[in-house]
XYZ file of C-alpha atoms in Angstrom:
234
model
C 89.786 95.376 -98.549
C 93.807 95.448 -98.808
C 93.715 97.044 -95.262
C 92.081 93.969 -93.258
C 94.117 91.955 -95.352
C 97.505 93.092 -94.146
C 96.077 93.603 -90.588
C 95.122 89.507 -91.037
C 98.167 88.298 -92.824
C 100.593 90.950 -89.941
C 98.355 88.851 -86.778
C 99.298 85.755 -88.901
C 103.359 86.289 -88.949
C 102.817 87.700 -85.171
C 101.089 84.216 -84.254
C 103.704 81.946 -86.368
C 106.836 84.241 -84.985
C 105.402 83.008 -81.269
C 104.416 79.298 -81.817
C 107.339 76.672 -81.489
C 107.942 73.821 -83.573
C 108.178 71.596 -80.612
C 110.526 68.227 -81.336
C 111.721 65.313 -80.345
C 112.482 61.638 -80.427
C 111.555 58.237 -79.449
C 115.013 56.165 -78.409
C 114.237 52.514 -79.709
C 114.696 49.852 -76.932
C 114.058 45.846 -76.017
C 110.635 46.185 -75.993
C 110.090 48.464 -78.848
C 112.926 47.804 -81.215
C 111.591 49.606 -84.882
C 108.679 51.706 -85.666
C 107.082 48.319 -87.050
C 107.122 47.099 -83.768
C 105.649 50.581 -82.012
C 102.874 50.316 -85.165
C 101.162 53.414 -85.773
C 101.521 55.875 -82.866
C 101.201 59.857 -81.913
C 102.653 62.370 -80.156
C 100.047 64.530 -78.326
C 99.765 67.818 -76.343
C 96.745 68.060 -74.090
C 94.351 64.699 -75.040
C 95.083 65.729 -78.658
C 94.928 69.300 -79.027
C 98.398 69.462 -81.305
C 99.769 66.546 -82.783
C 102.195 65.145 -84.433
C 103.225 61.405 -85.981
C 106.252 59.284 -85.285
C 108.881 58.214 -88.214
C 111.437 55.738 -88.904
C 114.213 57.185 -87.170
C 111.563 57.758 -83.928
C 112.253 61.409 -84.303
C 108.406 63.099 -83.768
C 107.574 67.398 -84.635
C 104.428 69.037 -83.488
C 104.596 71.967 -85.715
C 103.445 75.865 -84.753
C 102.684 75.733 -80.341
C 102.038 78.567 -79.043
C 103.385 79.526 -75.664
C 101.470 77.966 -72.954
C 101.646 75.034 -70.394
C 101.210 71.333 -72.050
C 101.111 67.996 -71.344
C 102.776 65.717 -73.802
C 101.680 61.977 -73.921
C 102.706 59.383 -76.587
C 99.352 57.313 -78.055
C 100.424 53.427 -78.730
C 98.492 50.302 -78.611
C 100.712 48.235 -77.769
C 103.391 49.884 -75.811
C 102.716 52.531 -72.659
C 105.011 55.761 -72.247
C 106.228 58.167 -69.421
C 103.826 61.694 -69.552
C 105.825 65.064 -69.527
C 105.150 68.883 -68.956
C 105.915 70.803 -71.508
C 106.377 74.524 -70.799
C 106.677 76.619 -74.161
C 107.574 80.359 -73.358
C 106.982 83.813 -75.264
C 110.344 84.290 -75.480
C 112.912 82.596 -77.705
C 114.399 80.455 -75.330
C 113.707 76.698 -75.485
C 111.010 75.348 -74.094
C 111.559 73.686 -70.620
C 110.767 69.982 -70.193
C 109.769 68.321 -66.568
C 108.602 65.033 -65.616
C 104.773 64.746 -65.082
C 102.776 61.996 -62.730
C 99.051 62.116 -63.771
C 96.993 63.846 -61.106
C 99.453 66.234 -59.942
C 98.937 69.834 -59.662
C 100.662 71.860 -62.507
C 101.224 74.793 -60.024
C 104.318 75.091 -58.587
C 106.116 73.455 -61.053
C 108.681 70.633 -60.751
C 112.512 72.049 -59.581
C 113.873 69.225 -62.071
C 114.005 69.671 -65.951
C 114.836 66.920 -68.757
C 117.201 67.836 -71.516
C 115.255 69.292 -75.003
C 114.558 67.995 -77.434
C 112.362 65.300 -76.056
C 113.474 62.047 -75.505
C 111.461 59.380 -74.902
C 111.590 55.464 -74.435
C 108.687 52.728 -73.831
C 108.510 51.524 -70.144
C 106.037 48.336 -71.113
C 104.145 46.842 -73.162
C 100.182 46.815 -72.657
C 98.970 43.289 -72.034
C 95.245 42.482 -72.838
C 95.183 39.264 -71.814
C 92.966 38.457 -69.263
C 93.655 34.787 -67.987
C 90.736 32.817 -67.459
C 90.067 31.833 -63.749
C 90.591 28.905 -62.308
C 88.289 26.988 -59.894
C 88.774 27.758 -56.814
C 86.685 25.983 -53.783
C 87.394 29.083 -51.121
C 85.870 31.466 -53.332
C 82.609 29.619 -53.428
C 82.481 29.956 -49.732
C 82.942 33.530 -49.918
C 79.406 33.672 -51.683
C 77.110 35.094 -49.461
C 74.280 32.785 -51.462
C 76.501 29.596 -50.850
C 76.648 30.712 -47.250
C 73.074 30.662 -46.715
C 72.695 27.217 -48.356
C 74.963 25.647 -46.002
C 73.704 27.869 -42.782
C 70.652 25.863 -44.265
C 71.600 22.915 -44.474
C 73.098 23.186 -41.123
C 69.553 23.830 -39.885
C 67.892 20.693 -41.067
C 70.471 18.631 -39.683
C 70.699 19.667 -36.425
C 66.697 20.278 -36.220
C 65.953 16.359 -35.824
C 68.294 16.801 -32.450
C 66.728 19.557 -31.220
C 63.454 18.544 -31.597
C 64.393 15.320 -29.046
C 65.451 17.580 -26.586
C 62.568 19.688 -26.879
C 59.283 19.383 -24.511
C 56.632 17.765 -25.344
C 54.153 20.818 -24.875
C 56.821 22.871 -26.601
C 57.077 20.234 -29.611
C 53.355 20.246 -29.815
C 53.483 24.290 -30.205
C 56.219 24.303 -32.572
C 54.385 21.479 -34.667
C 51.299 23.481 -34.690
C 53.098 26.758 -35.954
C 54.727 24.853 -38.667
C 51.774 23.650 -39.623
C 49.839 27.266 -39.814
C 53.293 28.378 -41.429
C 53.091 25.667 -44.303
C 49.315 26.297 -45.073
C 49.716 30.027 -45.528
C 52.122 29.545 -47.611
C 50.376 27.051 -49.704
C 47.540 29.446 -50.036
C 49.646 32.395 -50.590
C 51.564 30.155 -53.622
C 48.608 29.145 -55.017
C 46.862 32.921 -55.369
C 44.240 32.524 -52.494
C 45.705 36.010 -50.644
C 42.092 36.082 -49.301
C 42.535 32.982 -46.692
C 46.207 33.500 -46.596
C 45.835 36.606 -44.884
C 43.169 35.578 -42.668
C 44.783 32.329 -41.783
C 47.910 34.918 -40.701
C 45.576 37.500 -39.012
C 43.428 34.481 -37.053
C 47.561 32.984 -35.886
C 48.328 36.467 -34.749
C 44.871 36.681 -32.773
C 45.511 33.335 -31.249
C 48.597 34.571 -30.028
C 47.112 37.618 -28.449
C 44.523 35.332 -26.655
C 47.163 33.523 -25.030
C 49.260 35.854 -23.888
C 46.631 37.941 -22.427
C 44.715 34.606 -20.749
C 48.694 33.493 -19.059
C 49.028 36.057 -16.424
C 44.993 35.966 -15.550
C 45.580 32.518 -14.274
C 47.806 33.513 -11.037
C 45.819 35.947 -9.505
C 42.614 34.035 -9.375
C 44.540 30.506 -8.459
C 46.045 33.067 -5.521
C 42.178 34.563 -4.895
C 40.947 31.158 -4.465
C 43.673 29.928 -2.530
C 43.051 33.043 0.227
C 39.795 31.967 0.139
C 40.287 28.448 1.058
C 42.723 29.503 3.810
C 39.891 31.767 5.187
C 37.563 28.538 5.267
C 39.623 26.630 7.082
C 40.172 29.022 10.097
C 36.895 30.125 10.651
């Protein structure tokens, strides 16, 4: 048992030899003045995998990080900060700082380093007041419901002036289709689908009718007409 023991407790020194007390400091500006002012904040290495908190002075230490490629964020709710890669390396030189932009690649790395240990200043504050909107009459136009209200309304005001320049044989069809219109929907609002949809299949049937009985008019007008013509020279 003393064997495994050693082995553990060697790995142990090996692994605390390589990790890196990583440090730095928070420089106090306009916008955040004192820790009371910052309230409770974190320093944190890869959406919290090492951490480490903030004290008076603004100085911050994420204790034992092992060699490896980070990125270093500070977590406040009221004040926004600048993200950095950290590079820590195996060997006992200090760890190289860069500027980061989220959504950059972390491969090649940036030519331009940042002085160590960390410093670090607030850029903002985070404002979570939404302001309540105002009423505005162009913005009701751009509603494709309010749109179709006045496209409407349009309609019904103009109709009356159409319908006086219509023809009377044309105003008699269009009054007759409104009419079959209205009464299928009556019956199809007040649950009678039965006569609804025969009322729609009988106005589609009529429709047939006529079309097909239009052009069988002109050729036997024209038969009869030869016919007559014949008549009168013999």
């Amino acid at each position: 048992m003393r064997i495994p023991l050693a082995l553990f407790a060697l790995a142990s020194s090996c692994v605390s030899a390589l990790a890196l007390d990583l440090k730095g400091r928070i420089q106090w500006t306009q916008d955040c003045p004192s820790l009371k002012v910052l309230g409770q904040a974190k320093v944190i290495l890869d959406n919290g995998k090492l951490r480490g908190g903030v004290t008076r002075d603004g100085s911050f230490v994420i204790p034992d990080v092992p060699a490896g490629t980070y990125i270093l964020s500070v977590v406040a709710h009221d004040h926004h900060f600048d993200q950095l890669r950290v590079d820590v390396l195996e060997s006992d030189t200090l760890p190289e700082v860069r500027p980061y932009f989220p959504g950059t690649p972390l491969s090649p790395a940036a030519p331009a380093t940042l002085p160590y240990p960390i410093v670090l200043s607030a850029r903002g504050k985070n404002d979570y007041f939404v302001p309540r909107e105002s009423f505005n009459v162009l913005a009701m136009f751009k509603n494709p419901m309010m749109l179709m209200m006045l496209g409407a309304g349009v309609l019904v005001l103009l109709m009356p002036m159409m319908m006086k320049n219509m023809d009377p044989e044309a105003l008699e069809e269009f009054k007759e289709r409104h009419a079959k219109m209205s009464s299928i929907q009556n019956s199809l609002q007040s649950g009678d689908l039965a006569s609804g949809l025969s009322q729609l299949l009988s106005s589609g049937g009529d429709e047939h009718k006529a079309a097909a009985s239009a052009p069988s008019k002109g050729p036997s007008s024209g038969g009869a007409k030869q016919r007559s013509s014949k008549n009168k020279r013999r």
